């Protein structure tokens, strides 16, 4: 046939009956048992919630999108060490619409404490938290806190909603088997959920009616009894009218006892998601084994929250961010860009002689901290004086071993590299043991250190020595050539206190591990697997709050032009999503934490059986073989963790 | 560099300052004038709405997704004939969140009548309608009616919401320039929009308080005055408490006069979208020039709405669908599949001797109707008797010229073709002038009519003659070889009443015009441009409601397995989106209508200047050059329509 060029399927008949729609009809299983109950107006209190919604569980590494299709609901079984956070997701999708409004319906989700057979508990609200997964640029990412133990979720027609469940196991939690459940119940369309209902008119009506009622009652002083009686009668009648208004219909149907109704509904018609959690006797170290230092832009905080640099509100705002981020087992540093690519970085906004300094820097959850090389807040002192005083004070402290100076972001030429050497020598004049960290992905371009780019990059330690201790290189340089990590390590002198750290930012791009929006969940989590496998001893990420400038806390989040979406943004201002000012984590930040926790598992295993066995474990579970060969599925992660549990748990305990 | 293989950008430095996040910061223009007003809790009644939301206009052919970025707001200018529907869209995206809940905020949209200088009006609610664009599988498609003149829209953080505005110009509307506006005002978070607020608790509290109040008032009969006075005092105090509850806060702030507040807000702080509409003196024919016959599955209606075949509810349900679809200038036929690919098709569910039959079939909005060849509802008669009676009665009617018989969907082999010939000869024995229509995309595969597939396909008319009059072929056969249409037409004998119609279904696929979900708006509209350019005289589409089986009206819409999304589904049950049973149109159905209206413009132009000039107009505007060469932009459509207006309007009138 002449026209077949454009048609790979040329003249192949369509599947019989499909093109015409005939026999293809009716294969779908709606899962609805009794359509008669649902034919007209649906009362969710009279049917089992499983008739109205699909609910199913997903692992934490799944990106559950609005178009994700239902799966079978199965009980969830998790493993967690002490001082570990473990997560999973519950997805819900309406089968029908029952709200009679533009939403499909509302479900209530209730969660219970997790209880062990010996009576120990993981408490809802403390250990157990639930957050709604909200899309950013259409991709599931923001985790907006839901109330516990009971929260309401609005479901939209044809859209899957996901809830992210996190369990933080306290360090002192007794090991054992903990059980709990999540109870999902379709609810009546409460007035507050019926978008576009003419509710204001009704409230207005109610308000006027109550005012009328009050008018009857107020001026009775000195009135004769019969007039008072008449007025009271009118008032009563007004009141009755108000009480019969639709706003209260759900209340008077159950005699105003809302709680009883909910109890009732739960016992008979709810979907129950069973959760079983094994807490084992491994305690994740309070101080993370691998320092993951993450930049927080103070400028972004100043602009968005309207706090003036150095004001008391500014210190408060920075403190809130710092404290909140510590739960992610990262070591935050605040950062502002200066001329060129010089950076002013500092973990503690207060100077070393301020009481807050010790409080911050001796915090055991901090694995490393940045020391500023000039005053963060102008103090009427010269930069040199400031530096000398800071350094001389800090180096007397026990926490000094965690200190580093991060002075320049990605030097490119001789001038940059010279500047770093000069700044470093000034610092090291006051403290010879001060550690300087430099991020880079190439040697000086105008005076190559070797005959090709990669060799020149490799020679940076030789070139910077002794002015630099932490060589922090881009994973992008390694690409898919994992073996190059060995060449880099060969240039490092750990015996002289040198370390090799890595970082990701714009690069590496897909399919390599990174934290860009739109990458797979295991790809986010694999950033840390990669670090552990390649043998780096620390990790840097340039920005966790580096979205575009805005001057209003609740302003829409925009990613910076020229950056891949999500790059430099690991959490969001709470005000964008609710009235709460508490920051909102991204799924990617949770996966960073999970990855750091995976490192503790791998480290434990390697401490027992050697690093080679640890690498073997990564490989044989299929979890991570290289930057382009890691699991898309969650299962291998659980297999790895299960294997560490099986082989490393103490026999005496649990 | 050795590792550069995987990096096309190897060792090219990132844009300066971008990788580090330095100089890239702050380019964004939030458009917010006075951040201080928005710093903490935002009262939308105190700031201009343009500080809180972006609003801008888009043409009807745009697919406005949730991630569409704001554009400049410009006044809208439209052209419409009489008896035409013209559309545009208003997109709204929050700049900030002000609701303090999981929604960003609520805006009110008010629309005015369109008024001409001579005092003529196009009335809101009658001529002017607004619908919210709701995504289906993530793609903007369903058009859910909003209330007029005032409706509320809930905006989500980081998501663009679109409103589809339609203006139906009545046939008798005086031509002229009509002006109107859309007034968008950010509103306070009304309790009914604050998802997840503890509103039920408050309502419960209110309810209990009112019951208490009533308890004070009810048993006063025979009580002494001082006790009554005491009771009234308590009741008053209860009432005051209720009136001070947060639910009424917005009401008592403006003294209970909600309307005044809204007026106020509108005059000072609203975004105004100006609309100017030119109505011209062309009247689109009541009976569409091109019959577009569209199948409606009666089985789907029976299953989903629970109406028993042949019951009075069944007739009602079919009638509702029929009447609603007529507004789209299509000619619906109901359809059920029988054994093999035989189909029972009928435009009127009642037999020819029923009064409804004439009402249906003589409806001037119907361009063609299907006659069933056996009883639709069992009537105790044989198929043959039924057929004879129907045909003998119908052929006496004036509307008989619109009748056709559609007996078989896509015959593939000799047996199928023979069956059609036999069925046709029986019908034509009773009515020699009966028109048989057959859909096909190939000749009989087991007895090819020519040496290759396409030639065999071409010879079908010769093979079926005289038993078939309407040769309805798949556009998929033509592919991108528009010239093949000439070969097909050459085989048709219009002098003997033969016609060439076309259809689309699974194929043709992208980039060719079709109505699949996810195709561009102009691609949807171009289905009809293609028909007109190729010279077909009718069009068939197999299904408008052929989603998957469900037994509950509000059940989730699922597309049939094996079909491209949207294929066979042009509208949705209203119950999926709200409590209304009125069907919900898809954007694609609106574009079908727009395409049919474009044909009327092209036909008018050709009637004045000849078909060649009409084809030239399509080409020179860049609107449609071929199945792979048509505009992605809306502008050429307006240019074509404007040119027809300019050249064809009567000088005397407007």
mmCIF file of N, CA and C in Angstrom, chain A residues 57-115:
data_model
loop_
_atom_site.group_PDB
_atom_site.id
_atom_site.type_symbol
_atom_site.label_atom_id
_atom_site.label_comp_id
_atom_site.label_asym_id
_atom_site.label_seq_id
_atom_site.Cartn_x
_atom_site.Cartn_y
_atom_site.Cartn_z
ATOM 1 N N UNK A 57 -0.826 0.374 49.859
ATOM 2 C CA UNK A 57 0.434 0.864 50.416
ATOM 3 C C UNK A 57 1.529 0.898 49.354
ATOM 4 N N UNK A 58 2.442 1.830 49.537
ATOM 5 C CA UNK A 58 3.581 1.957 48.630
ATOM 6 C C UNK A 58 4.837 2.199 49.455
ATOM 7 N N UNK A 59 5.999 1.736 48.962
ATOM 8 C CA UNK A 59 7.225 2.005 49.708
ATOM 9 C C UNK A 59 7.595 3.488 49.655
ATOM 10 N N UNK A 60 8.488 3.871 50.547
ATOM 11 C CA UNK A 60 8.857 5.282 50.641
ATOM 12 C C UNK A 60 9.555 5.792 49.388
ATOM 13 N N UNK A 61 10.161 4.895 48.621
ATOM 14 C CA UNK A 61 10.884 5.346 47.423
ATOM 15 C C UNK A 61 9.977 5.510 46.206
ATOM 16 N N UNK A 62 8.692 5.184 46.360
ATOM 17 C CA UNK A 62 7.785 5.357 45.218
ATOM 18 C C UNK A 62 7.415 6.832 45.081
ATOM 19 N N UNK A 63 7.360 7.327 43.858
ATOM 20 C CA UNK A 63 6.770 8.639 43.586
ATOM 21 C C UNK A 63 5.323 8.383 43.197
ATOM 22 N N UNK A 64 4.420 8.569 44.126
ATOM 23 C CA UNK A 64 3.016 8.238 43.874
ATOM 24 C C UNK A 64 2.347 9.463 43.240
ATOM 25 N N UNK A 65 2.110 9.382 41.966
ATOM 26 C CA UNK A 65 1.520 10.502 41.233
ATOM 27 C C UNK A 65 0.005 10.448 41.248
ATOM 28 N N UNK A 66 -0.597 11.538 40.802
ATOM 29 C CA UNK A 66 -2.061 11.605 40.852
ATOM 30 C C UNK A 66 -2.696 10.576 39.928
ATOM 31 N N UNK A 67 -1.935 10.072 38.966
ATOM 32 C CA UNK A 67 -2.501 9.088 38.046
ATOM 33 C C UNK A 67 -2.076 7.655 38.366
ATOM 34 N N UNK A 68 -1.483 7.451 39.522
ATOM 35 C CA UNK A 68 -1.100 6.086 39.882
ATOM 36 C C UNK A 68 -2.336 5.221 40.085
ATOM 37 N N UNK A 69 -2.246 3.996 39.580
ATOM 38 C CA UNK A 69 -3.400 3.106 39.600
ATOM 39 C C UNK A 69 -3.383 2.215 40.846
ATOM 40 N N UNK A 70 -4.568 1.870 41.308
ATOM 41 C CA UNK A 70 -4.692 1.096 42.554
ATOM 42 C C UNK A 70 -3.984 -0.260 42.500
ATOM 43 N N UNK A 71 -3.518 -0.694 43.652
ATOM 44 C CA UNK A 71 -2.960 -2.029 43.812
ATOM 45 C C UNK A 71 -3.711 -2.702 44.953
ATOM 46 N N UNK A 72 -3.351 -3.952 45.177
ATOM 47 C CA UNK A 72 -3.994 -4.686 46.264
ATOM 48 C C UNK A 72 -3.513 -4.119 47.601
ATOM 49 N N UNK A 73 -4.425 -4.018 48.539
ATOM 50 C CA UNK A 73 -4.041 -3.556 49.881
ATOM 51 C C UNK A 73 -3.462 -4.729 50.655
ATOM 52 N N UNK A 74 -2.226 -4.581 51.063
ATOM 53 C CA UNK A 74 -1.589 -5.621 51.864
ATOM 54 C C UNK A 74 -1.023 -5.009 53.125
ATOM 55 N N UNK A 75 -0.915 -5.809 54.183
ATOM 56 C CA UNK A 75 -0.362 -5.254 55.421
ATOM 57 C C UNK A 75 1.084 -4.825 55.178
ATOM 58 N N UNK A 76 1.521 -3.851 55.961
ATOM 59 C CA UNK A 76 2.861 -3.300 55.806
ATOM 60 C C UNK A 76 3.752 -3.873 56.902
ATOM 61 N N UNK A 77 4.956 -4.245 56.505
ATOM 62 C CA UNK A 77 5.901 -4.755 57.487
ATOM 63 C C UNK A 77 7.208 -3.993 57.322
ATOM 64 N N UNK A 78 7.670 -3.386 58.412
ATOM 65 C CA UNK A 78 8.864 -2.544 58.335
ATOM 66 C C UNK A 78 9.902 -2.985 59.362
ATOM 67 N N UNK A 79 11.137 -2.612 59.092
ATOM 68 C CA UNK A 79 12.245 -2.866 60.015
ATOM 69 C C UNK A 79 12.873 -1.519 60.333
ATOM 70 N N UNK A 80 13.169 -1.272 61.600
ATOM 71 C CA UNK A 80 13.870 -0.017 61.928
ATOM 72 C C UNK A 80 14.790 -0.226 63.113
ATOM 73 N N UNK A 81 15.916 0.426 63.036
ATOM 74 C CA UNK A 81 16.838 0.448 64.169
ATOM 75 C C UNK A 81 16.367 1.531 65.138
ATOM 76 N N UNK A 82 17.008 1.610 66.269
ATOM 77 C CA UNK A 82 16.702 2.692 67.190
ATOM 78 C C UNK A 82 17.408 3.962 66.702
ATOM 79 N N UNK A 83 16.808 5.090 66.952
ATOM 80 C CA UNK A 83 17.280 6.358 66.401
ATOM 81 C C UNK A 83 17.241 6.371 64.868
ATOM 82 N N UNK A 84 16.294 5.621 64.336
ATOM 83 C CA UNK A 84 16.129 5.618 62.871
ATOM 84 C C UNK A 84 14.728 6.084 62.516
ATOM 85 N N UNK A 85 14.600 6.703 61.346
ATOM 86 C CA UNK A 85 13.278 7.001 60.811
ATOM 87 C C UNK A 85 12.993 6.063 59.651
ATOM 88 N N UNK A 86 11.842 5.389 59.717
ATOM 89 C CA UNK A 86 11.442 4.548 58.593
ATOM 90 C C UNK A 86 10.083 5.035 58.110
ATOM 91 N N UNK A 87 9.836 4.859 56.810
ATOM 92 C CA UNK A 87 8.656 5.455 56.186
ATOM 93 C C UNK A 87 7.966 4.497 55.217
ATOM 94 N N UNK A 88 6.712 4.740 54.992
ATOM 95 C CA UNK A 88 5.999 4.112 53.866
ATOM 96 C C UNK A 88 4.873 5.070 53.469
ATOM 97 N N UNK A 89 4.139 4.692 52.438
ATOM 98 C CA UNK A 89 3.076 5.578 51.961
ATOM 99 C C UNK A 89 1.753 4.830 51.836
ATOM 100 N N UNK A 90 0.680 5.548 52.080
ATOM 101 C CA UNK A 90 -0.653 5.010 51.836
ATOM 102 C C UNK A 90 -1.267 5.842 50.716
ATOM 103 N N UNK A 91 -1.700 5.160 49.665
ATOM 104 C CA UNK A 91 -2.313 5.853 48.531
ATOM 105 C C UNK A 91 -3.814 5.611 48.563
ATOM 106 N N UNK A 92 -4.557 6.622 48.218
ATOM 107 C CA UNK A 92 -6.018 6.526 48.233
ATOM 108 C C UNK A 92 -6.554 7.142 46.950
ATOM 109 N N UNK A 93 -7.493 6.441 46.342
ATOM 110 C CA UNK A 93 -8.090 6.952 45.098
ATOM 111 C C UNK A 93 -9.590 6.674 45.129
ATOM 112 N N UNK A 94 -10.403 7.680 44.831
ATOM 113 C CA UNK A 94 -11.850 7.444 44.889
ATOM 114 C C UNK A 94 -12.327 6.525 43.763
ATOM 115 N N UNK A 95 -13.246 5.616 44.121
ATOM 116 C CA UNK A 95 -13.893 4.788 43.085
ATOM 117 C C UNK A 95 -15.111 5.508 42.531
ATOM 118 N N UNK A 96 -15.725 6.308 43.374
ATOM 119 C CA UNK A 96 -16.922 7.057 42.982
ATOM 120 C C UNK A 96 -16.797 8.444 43.600
ATOM 121 N N UNK A 97 -17.699 9.319 43.214
ATOM 122 C CA UNK A 97 -17.803 10.625 43.870
ATOM 123 C C UNK A 97 -19.013 10.570 44.783
ATOM 124 N N UNK A 98 -18.856 10.987 46.027
ATOM 125 C CA UNK A 98 -20.007 10.956 46.922
ATOM 126 C C UNK A 98 -20.242 12.286 47.633
ATOM 127 N N UNK A 99 -19.385 13.279 47.361
ATOM 128 C CA UNK A 99 -19.517 14.527 48.109
ATOM 129 C C UNK A 99 -20.587 15.431 47.512
ATOM 130 N N UNK A 100 -20.952 15.178 46.263
ATOM 131 C CA UNK A 100 -21.918 16.064 45.632
ATOM 132 C C UNK A 100 -21.355 17.446 45.363
ATOM 133 N N UNK A 101 -20.042 17.554 45.336
ATOM 134 C CA UNK A 101 -19.416 18.838 45.048
ATOM 135 C C UNK A 101 -18.267 18.566 44.096
ATOM 136 N N UNK A 102 -17.404 19.554 43.867
ATOM 137 C CA UNK A 102 -16.340 19.314 42.898
ATOM 138 C C UNK A 102 -15.255 18.388 43.435
ATOM 139 N N UNK A 103 -15.288 18.077 44.718
ATOM 140 C CA UNK A 103 -14.390 17.036 45.205
ATOM 141 C C UNK A 103 -15.135 15.712 45.125
ATOM 142 N N UNK A 104 -14.386 14.610 45.042
ATOM 143 C CA UNK A 104 -15.049 13.304 44.979
ATOM 144 C C UNK A 104 -15.621 12.952 46.354
ATOM 145 N N UNK A 105 -14.868 13.282 47.383
ATOM 146 C CA UNK A 105 -15.321 12.972 48.727
ATOM 147 C C UNK A 105 -14.209 13.212 49.722
ATOM 148 N N UNK A 106 -14.528 13.010 50.977
ATOM 149 C CA UNK A 106 -13.564 13.231 52.042
ATOM 150 C C UNK A 106 -13.393 11.931 52.807
ATOM 151 N N UNK A 107 -12.157 11.596 53.110
ATOM 152 C CA UNK A 107 -11.944 10.448 53.990
ATOM 153 C C UNK A 107 -11.238 10.926 55.248
ATOM 154 N N UNK A 108 -11.515 10.191 56.307
ATOM 155 C CA UNK A 108 -10.855 10.456 57.565
ATOM 156 C C UNK A 108 -9.795 9.388 57.739
ATOM 157 N N UNK A 109 -8.599 9.802 58.115
ATOM 158 C CA UNK A 109 -7.569 8.810 58.394
ATOM 159 C C UNK A 109 -7.197 8.903 59.865
ATOM 160 N N UNK A 110 -7.317 7.790 60.543
ATOM 161 C CA UNK A 110 -6.977 7.761 61.956
ATOM 162 C C UNK A 110 -5.816 6.802 62.136
ATOM 163 N N UNK A 111 -4.845 7.155 62.940
ATOM 164 C CA UNK A 111 -3.777 6.199 63.203
ATOM 165 C C UNK A 111 -3.645 5.933 64.694
ATOM 166 N N UNK A 112 -3.239 4.743 64.992
ATOM 167 C CA UNK A 112 -3.123 4.319 66.381
ATOM 168 C C UNK A 112 -1.651 4.329 66.794
ATOM 169 N N UNK A 113 -1.409 4.303 68.095
ATOM 170 C CA UNK A 113 -0.048 4.054 68.566
ATOM 171 C C UNK A 113 0.389 2.685 68.065
ATOM 172 N N UNK A 114 1.715 2.497 67.977
ATOM 173 C CA UNK A 114 2.215 1.156 67.675
ATOM 174 C C UNK A 114 2.577 0.501 69.016
ATOM 175 N N UNK A 115 2.032 -0.690 69.269
ATOM 176 C CA UNK A 115 2.235 -1.328 70.569
ATOM 177 C C UNK A 115 2.956 -2.649 70.401
#
